[in-house]
Amino acid sequence: MDKNMLDQLQISDRLLRFMFHCSLRMYNSLVQRCFSDCVDTFKHKSLQKQEETCVRRCAEKLLKHSMRVGMRFAELNQGAATQD
Amino acid sequence: MNRYPSTRFTQIPLLCSRTEMAKKKDWKQGNCSAVYNVSSSLFLFYIGAMAANVPPSAFDKEQILGMAEKEMEYRVELFNKMTQTCFNKCVDNRYKESELNMGENSCIDRCVSKYWQVTNLIGQLLGSGRPPM
């Protein structure tokens, strides 16, 4: 039974590493999207007030959206298990 | 063998804490922080082999883990694309406020549901094994 526990721990370990990799990807895509949606002009070197506000709202919206989609996705996954 | 992920799922208890696993709680009741759905045939084969104390051959295990990993990658990719697409379709780019309003919320719910239906439909169409036109 020890070996089985080891296998399951190995699977969890791989999963955790994969999830870490995924959150890094999400971070990058968040930055890219908010940048392309909010920053249009390059008259100044530093971020303007309105650009900063825009980026904050964009990030919050994206995260909330992501959470909501995740919730619905999980529900559908569970649903698929019983629908059959 | 159907190349496309099966629509029958079993929950595999990943991300359970070690104490939860040791106590052998009923994982289906969601005592673990997250479960992951793996196609049931793979799951049953592997777990059945372990339960019967017959170690699956090294080759089988690698193959099963590889396939499970591929399936997980597929699911994550599906989730990512779904998130991006529904955001593009439902959320206004001007970011007037930081909260999602009622309209956006219902749009997101419907978008996810439709996306899921389209995924299943295409899976069926491709999996029916018709020769490509």
Tab-separated table of C-alpha atoms in Angstrom:
chain	number	residue	atom	x	y	z
A	1	MET	CA	0.000	0.000	0.000
A	2	ASP	CA	3.010	2.277	0.516
A	3	LYS	CA	3.826	2.229	-3.146
A	4	ASN	CA	0.264	3.240	-4.010
A	5	MET	CA	0.455	6.181	-1.633
A	6	LEU	CA	3.734	7.119	-3.273
A	7	ASP	CA	2.139	7.031	-6.698
A	8	GLN	CA	-0.735	9.207	-5.595
A	9	LEU	CA	1.630	11.689	-3.982
A	10	GLN	CA	3.634	11.724	-7.177
A	11	ILE	CA	0.509	12.543	-9.146
A	12	SER	CA	-0.374	15.362	-6.724
A	13	ASP	CA	3.134	16.694	-7.008
A	14	ARG	CA	2.986	16.811	-10.784
A	15	LEU	CA	-0.414	18.434	-10.587
A	16	LEU	CA	0.806	21.150	-8.236
A	17	ARG	CA	3.730	21.942	-10.483
A	18	PHE	CA	1.414	22.080	-13.471
A	19	MET	CA	-0.929	24.427	-11.631
A	20	PHE	CA	1.960	26.704	-10.732
A	21	HIS	CA	2.969	26.794	-14.375
A	22	CYS	CA	-0.635	27.625	-15.280
A	23	SER	CA	-0.869	30.530	-12.862
A	24	LEU	CA	2.263	32.011	-14.383
A	25	ARG	CA	0.663	31.738	-17.807
A	26	MET	CA	-2.480	33.395	-16.501
A	27	TYR	CA	-0.409	36.233	-15.057
A	28	ASN	CA	1.202	36.834	-18.438
A	29	SER	CA	-2.049	36.772	-20.358
A	30	LEU	CA	-3.648	39.125	-17.821
A	31	VAL	CA	-0.834	41.625	-18.264
A	32	GLN	CA	-0.971	41.388	-22.034
A	33	ARG	CA	-4.702	41.880	-22.260
A	34	CYS	CA	-4.904	44.776	-19.828
A	35	PHE	CA	-1.962	46.450	-21.482
A	36	SER	CA	-3.387	46.184	-24.979
A	37	ASP	CA	-6.830	47.339	-23.843
A	38	CYS	CA	-5.752	50.230	-21.645
A	39	VAL	CA	-2.469	51.674	-22.857
A	40	ASP	CA	-2.694	53.439	-26.196
A	41	THR	CA	-0.397	56.438	-26.162
A	42	PHE	CA	3.270	56.743	-25.366
A	43	LYS	CA	3.625	60.455	-24.753
A	44	HIS	CA	4.923	59.846	-21.244
A	45	LYS	CA	7.303	57.346	-19.783
A	46	SER	CA	5.202	56.509	-16.738
A	47	LEU	CA	1.648	55.250	-16.506
A	48	GLN	CA	-1.037	57.944	-16.453
A	49	LYS	CA	-3.732	58.072	-13.777
A	50	GLN	CA	-6.502	56.985	-16.106
A	51	GLU	CA	-4.407	54.192	-17.569
A	52	GLU	CA	-3.653	52.943	-14.076
A	53	THR	CA	-7.334	52.971	-13.125
A	54	CYS	CA	-8.179	51.185	-16.347
A	55	VAL	CA	-5.597	48.492	-15.676
A	56	ARG	CA	-6.852	47.970	-12.130
A	57	ARG	CA	-10.430	47.562	-13.305
A	58	CYS	CA	-9.362	45.319	-16.156
A	59	ALA	CA	-7.431	43.019	-13.834
A	60	GLU	CA	-10.279	42.815	-11.322
A	61	LYS	CA	-12.826	42.141	-14.019
A	62	LEU	CA	-10.705	39.469	-15.622
A	63	LEU	CA	-10.120	37.700	-12.329
A	64	LYS	CA	-13.799	37.795	-11.410
A	65	HIS	CA	-14.708	36.595	-14.871
A	66	SER	CA	-12.179	33.791	-14.614
A	67	MET	CA	-13.618	32.691	-11.278
A	68	ARG	CA	-17.137	32.714	-12.595
A	69	VAL	CA	-16.238	30.715	-15.677
A	70	GLY	CA	-14.356	28.266	-13.446
A	71	MET	CA	-17.433	27.805	-11.273
A	72	ARG	CA	-19.706	27.133	-14.242
A	73	PHE	CA	-17.107	24.878	-15.858
A	74	ALA	CA	-16.844	22.806	-12.697
A	75	GLU	CA	-20.638	22.562	-12.497
A	76	LEU	CA	-20.809	21.361	-16.079
A	77	ASN	CA	-18.085	18.826	-15.437
A	78	GLN	CA	-20.011	17.449	-12.475
A	79	GLY	CA	-23.189	17.569	-14.506
A	80	ALA	CA	-21.576	15.563	-17.253
A	81	ALA	CA	-20.801	12.856	-14.718
A	82	THR	CA	-24.461	12.378	-13.856
A	83	GLN	CA	-26.071	13.246	-17.172
A	84	ASP	CA	-25.071	9.985	-18.742
B	1	MET	CA	-10.048	3.720	-29.905
B	2	ASN	CA	-11.844	7.018	-29.883
B	3	ARG	CA	-9.190	9.710	-29.855
B	4	TYR	CA	-11.451	12.307	-28.349
B	5	PRO	CA	-11.931	12.550	-24.603
B	6	SER	CA	-14.837	10.505	-23.393
B	7	THR	CA	-17.801	12.290	-21.915
B	8	ARG	CA	-18.032	9.849	-19.058
B	9	PHE	CA	-16.069	10.965	-16.067
B	10	THR	CA	-15.032	9.710	-12.714
B	11	GLN	CA	-13.656	11.977	-10.086
B	12	ILE	CA	-10.087	11.350	-9.185
B	13	PRO	CA	-9.065	12.731	-5.801
B	14	LEU	CA	-6.148	14.966	-6.577
B	15	LEU	CA	-5.239	17.916	-4.400
B	16	CYS	CA	-6.537	16.119	-1.332
B	17	SER	CA	-4.478	16.845	1.723
B	18	ARG	CA	-2.395	13.964	2.993
B	19	THR	CA	-4.552	13.631	6.083
B	20	GLU	CA	-7.684	13.370	3.944
B	21	MET	CA	-6.093	10.658	1.870
B	22	ALA	CA	-4.918	8.809	4.950
B	23	LYS	CA	-8.380	8.876	6.489
B	24	LYS	CA	-9.823	7.546	3.202
B	25	LYS	CA	-12.809	9.871	3.335
B	26	ASP	CA	-15.464	9.683	0.671
B	27	TRP	CA	-13.789	11.855	-1.922
B	28	LYS	CA	-16.878	12.143	-4.063
B	29	GLN	CA	-18.530	14.255	-1.415
B	30	GLY	CA	-16.045	16.974	-2.174
B	31	ASN	CA	-14.004	16.820	0.978
B	32	CYS	CA	-10.950	17.560	-1.079
B	33	SER	CA	-10.212	21.065	-2.256
B	34	ALA	CA	-10.412	20.012	-5.886
B	35	VAL	CA	-11.148	16.922	-7.855
B	36	TYR	CA	-10.306	16.269	-11.405
B	37	ASN	CA	-12.389	14.330	-13.831
B	38	VAL	CA	-10.519	11.665	-15.745
B	39	SER	CA	-12.070	9.391	-18.268
B	40	SER	CA	-13.440	6.537	-16.253
B	41	SER	CA	-11.841	3.706	-18.156
B	42	LEU	CA	-8.336	4.940	-17.394
B	43	PHE	CA	-9.181	5.610	-13.785
B	44	LEU	CA	-10.849	2.274	-13.180
B	45	PHE	CA	-8.035	0.372	-14.835
B	46	TYR	CA	-5.335	2.006	-12.765
B	47	ILE	CA	-7.147	2.079	-9.454
B	48	GLY	CA	-8.475	-1.429	-9.932
B	49	ALA	CA	-4.983	-2.693	-10.556
B	50	MET	CA	-3.714	-0.985	-7.436
B	51	ALA	CA	-6.585	-2.232	-5.298
B	52	ALA	CA	-6.068	-5.810	-6.415
B	53	ASN	CA	-2.440	-5.385	-5.361
B	54	VAL	CA	-1.389	-6.262	-8.867
B	55	PRO	CA	1.152	-3.636	-9.777
B	56	PRO	CA	0.380	-2.421	-13.264
B	57	SER	CA	3.393	-3.014	-15.426
B	58	ALA	CA	5.765	-0.083	-15.654
B	59	PHE	CA	4.805	0.440	-19.274
B	60	ASP	CA	1.059	0.487	-18.556
B	61	LYS	CA	1.490	2.930	-15.703
B	62	GLU	CA	3.550	5.308	-17.789
B	63	GLN	CA	1.049	5.071	-20.596
B	64	ILE	CA	-1.892	5.719	-18.303
B	65	LEU	CA	-0.205	8.633	-16.571
B	66	GLY	CA	0.763	10.060	-19.936
B	67	MET	CA	-2.783	9.835	-21.206
B	68	ALA	CA	-4.205	11.320	-18.019
B	69	GLU	CA	-1.729	14.148	-18.290
B	70	LYS	CA	-2.687	14.757	-21.917
B	71	GLU	CA	-6.341	14.789	-20.956
B	72	MET	CA	-5.667	17.247	-18.171
B	73	GLU	CA	-3.781	19.514	-20.558
B	74	TYR	CA	-6.710	19.343	-22.916
B	75	ARG	CA	-9.100	20.358	-20.145
B	76	VAL	CA	-6.946	23.243	-19.048
B	77	GLU	CA	-6.633	24.448	-22.634
B	78	LEU	CA	-10.407	24.168	-23.008
B	79	PHE	CA	-10.903	26.234	-19.868
B	80	ASN	CA	-8.422	28.884	-21.008
B	81	LYS	CA	-9.975	29.238	-24.441
B	82	MET	CA	-13.453	29.313	-22.956
B	83	THR	CA	-12.415	32.095	-20.581
B	84	GLN	CA	-10.836	34.166	-23.337
B	85	THR	CA	-13.683	33.697	-25.784
B	86	CYS	CA	-16.430	34.479	-23.302
B	87	PHE	CA	-14.557	37.519	-22.074
B	88	ASN	CA	-14.245	38.809	-25.638
B	89	LYS	CA	-17.921	38.226	-26.295
B	90	CYS	CA	-19.433	39.397	-23.040
B	91	VAL	CA	-17.329	42.007	-21.316
B	92	ASP	CA	-17.026	45.587	-22.475
B	93	ASN	CA	-13.457	46.649	-23.241
B	94	ARG	CA	-13.780	50.108	-21.825
B	95	TYR	CA	-13.669	48.985	-18.176
B	96	LYS	CA	-15.993	51.591	-16.761
B	97	GLU	CA	-16.086	49.795	-13.425
B	98	SER	CA	-14.350	46.941	-11.652
B	99	GLU	CA	-17.435	44.806	-10.988
B	100	LEU	CA	-19.177	42.569	-13.480
B	101	ASN	CA	-22.714	43.838	-13.960
B	102	MET	CA	-25.872	41.698	-14.141
B	103	GLY	CA	-25.911	41.567	-17.924
B	104	GLU	CA	-22.307	40.449	-18.094
B	105	ASN	CA	-22.903	37.802	-15.455
B	106	SER	CA	-25.792	36.184	-17.294
B	107	CYS	CA	-23.931	36.520	-20.573
B	108	ILE	CA	-20.977	34.651	-19.069
B	109	ASP	CA	-23.186	31.849	-17.730
B	110	ARG	CA	-24.884	31.375	-21.073
B	111	CYS	CA	-21.627	31.635	-22.964
B	112	VAL	CA	-20.042	28.888	-20.861
B	113	SER	CA	-23.068	26.662	-21.294
B	114	LYS	CA	-23.140	27.119	-25.060
B	115	TYR	CA	-19.393	26.665	-25.381
B	116	TRP	CA	-19.689	23.399	-23.509
B	117	GLN	CA	-22.502	22.243	-25.780
B	118	VAL	CA	-20.491	23.108	-28.857
B	119	THR	CA	-17.517	21.179	-27.473
B	120	ASN	CA	-19.651	18.099	-26.927
B	121	LEU	CA	-21.307	18.403	-30.314
B	122	ILE	CA	-18.004	18.652	-32.141
B	123	GLY	CA	-16.616	15.791	-30.112
B	124	GLN	CA	-19.540	13.660	-31.225
B	125	LEU	CA	-19.213	14.691	-34.856
B	126	LEU	CA	-15.503	13.963	-34.938
B	127	GLY	CA	-15.796	10.808	-32.897
B	128	SER	CA	-18.425	9.237	-35.101
B	129	GLY	CA	-15.574	8.099	-37.284
B	130	ARG	CA	-16.848	9.385	-40.571
B	131	PRO	CA	-14.211	9.659	-43.288
B	132	PRO	CA	-13.083	13.275	-43.771
B	133	MET	CA	-14.790	14.983	-46.705
